[in-house]
Amino acid sequence: MRKWIATLSFLCCVLTLSAQSSPAAKSRVAEIKEMYSQVAESKKYRKETELPPDEMVIKNDYMAAGAGPIHEEYHYFYSGDFDEDAGADLYEVFFITYKYNVGSLNYYEELLFDDDGTLAFFFQKQDSNETRYYFDKGKLVHSLVKGEECSWRAIDDELLTLHRYASDMVTSFGLLMNRNY
């Protein structure tokens, strides 16, 4: 049984690694990096020209048992358009940053979304540990994990949680910004 599990784990690693090095995966990573640089240029342009940012900021401070004071800061970057069917403005988030602490540990995260709202890129930094996940239509095509050991099973569990988390972040933005009553 253990040999079967070890063989299956090895095959999953090999298949995942080969998928990450495929031309399609490399092309998708390059596309995501271009999307990311366009977001950075847009933020820079709005700041330089003193245009109001298309950004919603939420700050939250509270006390957590066992962790002490927690500070959270969300930045939602969005685009807006008029929805003819609804007869109202419709805002869609395309980039989120989230900075928070748990006790003395500080975290920073970024989520970048495709035009259809699916997660394209996730980045998390905690001290010298960094995690980067690149997605194509919801499927992982490339990952980089620096500073920590990582098992493929842990990544699979984390990806399921990550997609739910990204969906929750988009839903919460929609509930706050797209109220037409």
Coordinates of N, CA and C in Angstrom, one line a residue:
M1 N 0.8 -1.2 0.0 CA 0.0 0.0 0.0 C 0.9 1.3 0.0
R2 N 1.9 1.3 0.8 CA 2.8 2.4 0.9 C 3.5 2.7 -0.4
K3 N 3.9 1.6 -1.0 CA 4.6 1.7 -2.3 C 3.7 2.3 -3.4
W4 N 2.4 1.9 -3.3 CA 1.4 2.4 -4.3 C 1.2 3.9 -4.1
I5 N 1.1 4.3 -2.8 CA 0.9 5.7 -2.5 C 2.2 6.5 -2.9
A6 N 3.4 6.0 -2.6 CA 4.6 6.7 -3.0 C 4.7 6.8 -4.5
T7 N 4.3 5.7 -5.2 CA 4.4 5.8 -6.7 C 3.4 6.8 -7.2
L8 N 2.2 6.8 -6.7 CA 1.2 7.8 -7.1 C 1.6 9.2 -6.8
S9 N 2.2 9.4 -5.7 CA 2.7 10.8 -5.3 C 3.8 11.2 -6.3
F10 N 4.7 10.2 -6.6 CA 5.8 10.5 -7.5 C 5.2 10.9 -8.9
L11 N 4.3 10.1 -9.4 CA 3.7 10.4 -10.7 C 3.0 11.8 -10.7
C12 N 2.3 12.1 -9.7 CA 1.6 13.4 -9.6 C 2.7 14.5 -9.7
C13 N 3.8 14.4 -9.0 CA 4.8 15.4 -9.0 C 5.4 15.5 -10.4
V14 N 5.7 14.4 -11.0 CA 6.3 14.4 -12.4 C 5.3 15.0 -13.4
L15 N 4.0 14.6 -13.3 CA 3.0 15.2 -14.2 C 2.9 16.7 -14.0
T16 N 2.9 17.1 -12.7 CA 2.7 18.5 -12.4 C 3.9 19.3 -12.9
L17 N 5.1 18.8 -12.6 CA 6.3 19.5 -13.1 C 6.4 19.5 -14.6
S18 N 6.0 18.5 -15.3 CA 6.1 18.5 -16.7 C 5.0 19.5 -17.3
A19 N 3.9 19.6 -16.6 CA 2.8 20.5 -17.0 C 3.3 21.9 -16.8
Q20 N 4.1 22.2 -15.7 CA 4.6 23.5 -15.5 C 5.6 24.0 -16.5
S21 N 6.3 23.0 -17.1 CA 7.3 23.4 -18.1 C 6.9 23.3 -19.5
S22 N 5.6 23.0 -19.7 CA 5.1 22.9 -21.1 C 5.0 24.3 -21.7
P23 N 5.1 24.4 -23.1 CA 5.0 25.7 -23.7 C 3.7 26.4 -23.4
A24 N 2.6 25.7 -23.3 CA 1.3 26.4 -22.9 C 1.4 27.0 -21.6
A25 N 2.0 26.3 -20.6 CA 2.1 26.8 -19.2 C 3.0 28.1 -19.2
K26 N 4.1 28.0 -20.0 CA 5.1 29.1 -20.0 C 4.4 30.3 -20.7
S27 N 3.6 30.1 -21.7 CA 2.9 31.1 -22.4 C 1.8 31.8 -21.4
R28 N 1.1 31.0 -20.7 CA 0.1 31.5 -19.7 C 0.8 32.3 -18.6
V29 N 1.9 31.8 -18.1 CA 2.7 32.6 -17.1 C 3.1 33.9 -17.6
A30 N 3.6 34.0 -18.9 CA 4.0 35.2 -19.5 C 2.8 36.2 -19.7
E31 N 1.6 35.6 -20.0 CA 0.4 36.4 -20.2 C 0.0 37.0 -18.8
I32 N 0.1 36.2 -17.8 CA -0.3 36.7 -16.4 C 0.7 37.8 -16.0
K33 N 2.0 37.6 -16.2 CA 2.9 38.6 -15.9 C 2.7 39.9 -16.6
E34 N 2.2 39.8 -17.9 CA 1.8 41.0 -18.6 C 0.6 41.7 -18.0
M35 N -0.4 40.9 -17.6 CA -1.6 41.4 -16.9 C -1.2 42.2 -15.7
Y36 N -0.3 41.5 -14.9 CA 0.2 42.1 -13.6 C 0.9 43.4 -13.9
S37 N 1.7 43.5 -14.9 CA 2.4 44.8 -15.2 C 1.5 45.9 -15.7
Q38 N 0.4 45.5 -16.4 CA -0.6 46.4 -16.8 C -1.4 47.0 -15.5
V39 N -1.6 46.2 -14.5 CA -2.2 46.7 -13.3 C -1.3 47.7 -12.6
A40 N 0.0 47.3 -12.5 CA 1.0 48.2 -11.9 C 1.1 49.5 -12.7
E41 N 1.1 49.5 -14.0 CA 1.1 50.7 -14.8 C -0.1 51.6 -14.6
S42 N -1.3 50.9 -14.5 CA -2.5 51.7 -14.3 C -2.5 52.4 -13.0
K43 N -2.1 51.7 -11.9 CA -2.1 52.3 -10.6 C -1.1 53.4 -10.6
K44 N 0.1 53.3 -11.2 CA 1.1 54.3 -11.3 C 0.5 55.5 -12.1
Y45 N -0.1 55.3 -13.2 CA -0.6 56.4 -14.0 C -1.7 57.2 -13.3
R46 N -2.6 56.5 -12.6 CA -3.6 57.2 -11.8 C -3.0 58.0 -10.7
K47 N -2.0 57.5 -10.1 CA -1.3 58.3 -9.0 C -0.6 59.5 -9.6
E48 N 0.1 59.4 -10.7 CA 0.9 60.5 -11.3 C 0.0 61.6 -11.8
T49 N -1.2 61.2 -12.4 CA -2.1 62.2 -13.0 C -3.1 62.6 -12.0
E50 N -3.0 62.2 -10.8 CA -3.9 62.6 -9.7 C -5.4 62.2 -10.0
L51 N -5.6 61.2 -10.8 CA -7.0 60.7 -11.0 C -7.4 59.9 -9.7
P52 N -8.6 60.0 -9.4 CA -9.0 59.1 -8.3 C -8.9 57.7 -8.6
P53 N -8.3 56.9 -7.7 CA -8.1 55.5 -8.0 C -9.4 54.7 -8.0
D54 N -9.5 53.7 -8.9 CA -10.6 52.8 -8.9 C -10.3 51.7 -7.8
E55 N -10.4 52.2 -6.6 CA -9.9 51.3 -5.5 C -10.8 51.5 -4.3
M56 N -11.1 50.4 -3.7 CA -11.9 50.4 -2.4 C -10.9 49.9 -1.3
V57 N -10.8 50.6 -0.2 CA -9.9 50.2 0.8 C -10.7 49.9 2.1
I58 N -10.5 48.8 2.7 CA -11.1 48.4 3.9 C -10.1 48.1 5.0
K59 N -10.2 48.7 6.1 CA -9.2 48.5 7.2 C -10.0 47.9 8.4
N60 N -9.4 47.0 9.1 CA -10.1 46.3 10.2 C -9.1 46.0 11.3
D61 N -9.4 46.4 12.5 CA -8.6 46.2 13.6 C -9.4 45.5 14.7
Y62 N -8.9 44.4 15.3 CA -9.6 43.7 16.3 C -8.6 42.9 17.2
M63 N -9.1 42.4 18.3 CA -8.3 41.6 19.2 C -8.7 40.1 19.0
A64 N -7.7 39.3 18.8 CA -8.0 37.8 18.6 C -7.4 37.0 19.7
A65 N -8.1 36.1 20.3 CA -7.7 35.3 21.4 C -6.4 34.5 21.0
G66 N -5.4 34.6 21.8 CA -4.2 33.9 21.5 C -3.2 34.5 20.5
A67 N -3.7 35.5 19.7 CA -2.9 36.1 18.7 C -2.7 37.6 19.0
G68 N -3.5 38.2 19.8 CA -3.4 39.6 20.2 C -4.0 40.5 19.1
P69 N -3.6 41.7 19.0 CA -4.2 42.7 18.1 C -3.9 42.3 16.6
I70 N -5.0 42.3 15.9 CA -4.9 42.0 14.4 C -5.3 43.2 13.6
H71 N -4.5 43.5 12.6 CA -4.7 44.6 11.7 C -4.9 44.0 10.3
E72 N -6.0 44.3 9.6 CA -6.2 43.8 8.2 C -6.4 45.0 7.4
E73 N -5.8 44.9 6.1 CA -6.1 46.0 5.2 C -6.2 45.4 3.8
Y74 N -7.4 45.6 3.2 CA -7.8 45.1 1.9 C -7.8 46.3 0.9
H75 N -7.3 46.0 -0.3 CA -7.3 47.0 -1.4 C -7.9 46.3 -2.5
Y76 N -9.1 46.7 -3.0 CA -9.8 46.1 -4.1 C -9.7 47.1 -5.3
F77 N -9.1 46.7 -6.4 CA -8.9 47.5 -7.6 C -10.0 47.0 -8.6
Y78 N -10.7 47.9 -9.2 CA -11.9 47.4 -10.0 C -12.1 48.3 -11.2
S79 N -12.9 47.8 -12.1 CA -13.3 48.6 -13.3 C -14.8 48.7 -13.2
G80 N -15.3 49.7 -13.8 CA -16.8 50.0 -13.7 C -17.3 50.3 -15.1
D81 N -18.6 49.9 -15.3 CA -19.3 50.2 -16.5 C -20.8 50.2 -16.2
F82 N -21.5 50.7 -17.1 CA -23.0 50.8 -16.9 C -23.6 49.5 -17.5
D83 N -24.4 48.8 -16.7 CA -25.0 47.6 -17.1 C -26.4 48.0 -17.6
E84 N -26.6 47.8 -18.9 CA -27.9 48.2 -19.6 C -29.0 47.4 -19.0
D85 N -28.8 46.1 -18.8 CA -29.9 45.2 -18.3 C -30.3 45.6 -16.9
A86 N -29.4 45.9 -16.1 CA -29.8 46.2 -14.7 C -30.1 47.7 -14.6
G87 N -29.7 48.5 -15.5 CA -29.9 49.9 -15.5 C -29.2 50.6 -14.4
A88 N -28.0 50.1 -14.1 CA -27.1 50.6 -13.0 C -25.7 50.4 -13.3
D89 N -24.8 51.0 -12.5 CA -23.4 50.8 -12.6 C -23.1 49.4 -12.2
L90 N -22.1 48.8 -12.8 CA -21.6 47.4 -12.4 C -20.1 47.5 -12.3
Y91 N -19.6 47.2 -11.1 CA -18.2 47.2 -10.8 C -17.6 45.8 -10.7
E92 N -16.5 45.5 -11.3 CA -15.9 44.2 -11.3 C -14.4 44.3 -10.8
V93 N -14.1 43.5 -9.8 CA -12.8 43.6 -9.2 C -11.8 42.8 -10.1
F94 N -10.6 43.3 -10.3 CA -9.6 42.6 -11.1 C -8.3 42.3 -10.3
F95 N -8.1 43.0 -9.2 CA -6.9 42.8 -8.4 C -7.2 43.2 -7.0
I96 N -6.7 42.3 -6.1 CA -6.9 42.5 -4.6 C -5.6 42.4 -3.9
T97 N -5.3 43.3 -3.0 CA -4.2 43.1 -2.1 C -4.7 43.0 -0.7
Y98 N -4.1 42.2 0.1 CA -4.5 41.9 1.5 C -3.3 41.9 2.4
K99 N -3.2 42.8 3.3 CA -2.1 42.8 4.3 C -2.7 42.5 5.7
Y100 N -2.1 41.6 6.4 CA -2.6 41.3 7.8 C -1.5 40.7 8.6
N101 N -1.8 40.6 9.9 CA -0.9 40.0 10.8 C -1.6 38.9 11.6
V102 N -0.9 37.9 12.1 CA -1.3 37.0 13.0 C -0.3 36.9 14.1
G103 N -0.6 37.6 15.3 CA 0.5 37.7 16.3 C 1.6 38.6 15.7
S104 N 2.8 38.1 15.8 CA 3.9 38.9 15.3 C 4.3 38.6 13.8
L105 N 3.5 37.7 13.2 CA 3.8 37.3 11.8 C 3.0 38.3 10.9
N106 N 3.7 38.8 9.9 CA 3.0 39.7 9.0 C 2.9 39.0 7.6
Y107 N 1.8 39.2 7.0 CA 1.5 38.5 5.7 C 1.1 39.6 4.7
Y108 N 1.3 39.3 3.4 CA 0.9 40.1 2.3 C 0.5 39.2 1.2
E109 N -0.7 39.5 0.6 CA -1.2 38.6 -0.4 C -1.7 39.5 -1.6
E110 N -1.7 38.9 -2.8 CA -2.2 39.5 -4.0 C -3.0 38.5 -4.8
L111 N -4.1 38.9 -5.3 CA -5.0 38.0 -6.1 C -5.3 38.8 -7.4
L112 N -4.9 38.2 -8.6 CA -5.2 38.8 -9.9 C -6.2 37.9 -10.6
F113 N -7.2 38.6 -11.2 CA -8.3 37.9 -11.9 C -8.3 38.1 -13.4
D114 N -8.7 37.1 -14.1 CA -9.0 37.2 -15.5 C -10.2 38.1 -15.8
D115 N -10.4 38.4 -17.1 CA -11.6 39.2 -17.4 C -12.9 38.5 -17.0
D116 N -12.9 37.2 -17.0 CA -14.2 36.5 -16.7 C -14.3 36.3 -15.2
G117 N -13.4 36.8 -14.4 CA -13.5 36.8 -12.9 C -12.8 35.5 -12.3
T118 N -12.2 34.7 -13.1 CA -11.5 33.5 -12.5 C -10.1 33.9 -12.0
L119 N -9.7 33.3 -10.9 CA -8.4 33.6 -10.4 C -7.3 33.2 -11.4
A120 N -6.4 34.2 -11.6 CA -5.3 33.9 -12.6 C -3.9 33.8 -11.8
F121 N -3.8 34.5 -10.7 CA -2.5 34.6 -10.0 C -2.8 34.8 -8.5
F122 N -2.0 34.1 -7.7 CA -2.0 34.3 -6.3 C -0.6 34.4 -5.8
F123 N -0.3 35.4 -4.9 CA 1.0 35.6 -4.3 C 0.8 35.8 -2.8
Q124 N 1.7 35.2 -2.0 CA 1.7 35.4 -0.6 C 3.1 35.5 -0.1
K125 N 3.3 36.4 0.8 CA 4.7 36.6 1.4 C 4.5 36.7 2.9
Q126 N 5.4 35.9 3.5 CA 5.5 36.0 5.0 C 7.0 35.9 5.3
D127 N 7.6 36.9 5.8 CA 9.0 37.0 6.0 C 9.8 36.6 4.7
S128 N 10.6 35.6 4.7 CA 11.3 35.2 3.5 C 10.6 34.2 2.7
N129 N 9.5 33.7 3.2 CA 8.7 32.7 2.5 C 7.8 33.4 1.4
E130 N 7.8 32.9 0.2 CA 6.9 33.4 -0.8 C 6.3 32.2 -1.6
T131 N 5.0 32.4 -1.9 CA 4.3 31.4 -2.7 C 3.7 32.1 -3.9
R132 N 3.8 31.6 -5.1 CA 3.2 32.1 -6.3 C 2.5 31.0 -7.0
Y133 N 1.2 31.2 -7.3 CA 0.5 30.2 -8.1 C -0.1 30.9 -9.3
Y134 N 0.1 30.3 -10.5 CA -0.4 30.8 -11.8 C -1.5 29.8 -12.3
F135 N -2.6 30.3 -12.7 CA -3.7 29.5 -13.1 C -4.2 29.8 -14.5
D136 N -4.7 28.8 -15.1 CA -5.4 28.9 -16.4 C -6.8 28.3 -16.3
K137 N -7.8 29.1 -16.4 CA -9.2 28.6 -16.3 C -9.4 27.8 -15.0
G138 N -8.8 28.3 -13.9 CA -8.9 27.7 -12.6 C -8.0 26.5 -12.3
K139 N -7.2 26.1 -13.2 CA -6.3 25.0 -13.0 C -4.9 25.5 -12.8
L140 N -4.1 25.0 -11.9 CA -2.8 25.4 -11.6 C -1.9 25.0 -12.8
V141 N -1.1 26.0 -13.4 CA -0.2 25.7 -14.5 C 1.2 25.9 -14.1
H142 N 1.5 26.6 -13.0 CA 2.8 26.9 -12.5 C 2.8 27.3 -11.1
S143 N 3.7 26.9 -10.3 CA 3.8 27.3 -8.9 C 5.3 27.5 -8.5
L144 N 5.5 28.4 -7.6 CA 6.8 28.7 -7.0 C 6.6 28.8 -5.5
V145 N 7.3 28.1 -4.8 CA 7.3 28.1 -3.3 C 8.7 28.3 -2.9
K146 N 9.0 29.4 -2.2 CA 10.4 29.7 -1.7 C 10.4 29.7 -0.2
G147 N 11.4 29.1 0.4 CA 11.6 29.3 1.8 C 10.9 28.3 2.7
E148 N 10.2 27.3 2.1 CA 9.5 26.3 2.9 C 9.3 25.0 2.1
E149 N 9.3 23.9 2.8 CA 9.0 22.7 2.2 C 7.5 22.6 1.9
C150 N 7.2 21.8 0.8 CA 5.8 21.8 0.4 C 5.5 20.4 -0.2
S151 N 4.5 19.7 0.2 CA 4.1 18.5 -0.4 C 3.0 18.7 -1.4
W152 N 2.9 17.9 -2.4 CA 1.8 18.1 -3.4 C 0.5 17.9 -2.8
R153 N 0.3 17.1 -1.9 CA -1.0 16.9 -1.2 C -1.4 18.2 -0.5
A154 N -0.4 18.8 0.2 CA -0.7 20.1 0.8 C -1.1 21.1 -0.2
I155 N -0.5 21.1 -1.3 CA -0.8 22.1 -2.4 C -2.2 21.9 -2.9
D156 N -2.6 20.6 -3.1 CA -4.0 20.4 -3.6 C -5.0 20.8 -2.6
D157 N -4.8 20.6 -1.3 CA -5.7 21.0 -0.3 C -5.7 22.6 -0.2
E158 N -4.6 23.2 -0.3 CA -4.5 24.6 -0.3 C -5.2 25.3 -1.5
L159 N -5.1 24.6 -2.7 CA -5.7 25.2 -3.9 C -7.2 25.2 -3.8
L160 N -7.8 24.2 -3.2 CA -9.2 24.1 -3.0 C -9.6 25.3 -2.1
T161 N -8.9 25.4 -1.0 CA -9.2 26.5 -0.1 C -9.0 27.9 -0.8
L162 N -7.9 28.0 -1.5 CA -7.6 29.3 -2.2 C -8.7 29.7 -3.2
H163 N -9.2 28.8 -4.0 CA -10.3 29.1 -4.9 C -11.6 29.6 -4.2
R164 N -11.9 28.9 -3.1 CA -13.0 29.3 -2.3 C -12.8 30.7 -1.7
Y165 N -11.6 30.9 -1.2 CA -11.2 32.2 -0.6 C -11.3 33.3 -1.7
A166 N -10.8 33.1 -2.9 CA -10.8 34.1 -3.9 C -12.3 34.4 -4.3
S167 N -13.1 33.4 -4.4 CA -14.5 33.6 -4.7 C -15.2 34.4 -3.6
D168 N -14.9 34.1 -2.3 CA -15.4 34.9 -1.2 C -15.0 36.4 -1.3
M169 N -13.7 36.6 -1.7 CA -13.2 38.0 -1.8 C -14.0 38.7 -2.9
V170 N -14.2 38.1 -4.0 CA -15.0 38.7 -5.1 C -16.4 38.9 -4.7
T171 N -17.0 38.0 -4.1 CA -18.4 38.1 -3.6 C -18.6 39.2 -2.6
S172 N -17.7 39.4 -1.7 CA -17.8 40.4 -0.7 C -17.6 41.8 -1.4
F173 N -16.7 41.9 -2.4 CA -16.6 43.2 -3.1 C -17.9 43.5 -3.8
G174 N -18.5 42.5 -4.5 CA -19.8 42.7 -5.2 C -20.9 43.1 -4.3
L175 N -21.0 42.6 -3.1 CA -22.0 42.9 -2.1 C -21.8 44.4 -1.6
L176 N -20.6 44.8 -1.5 CA -20.4 46.2 -1.1 C -20.5 47.3 -2.2
M177 N -20.1 46.9 -3.4 CA -20.1 47.9 -4.5 C -21.2 47.8 -5.5
N178 N -21.9 46.7 -5.6 CA -22.9 46.6 -6.6 C -24.3 46.6 -6.0
R179 N -24.6 47.5 -5.1 CA -25.9 47.6 -4.5 C -26.7 48.6 -5.3
N180 N -27.7 48.2 -5.9 CA -28.5 49.1 -6.7 C -29.9 49.3 -6.1
Y181 N -30.0 49.6 -4.8 CA -31.3 49.8 -4.2 C -31.3 51.1 -3.4

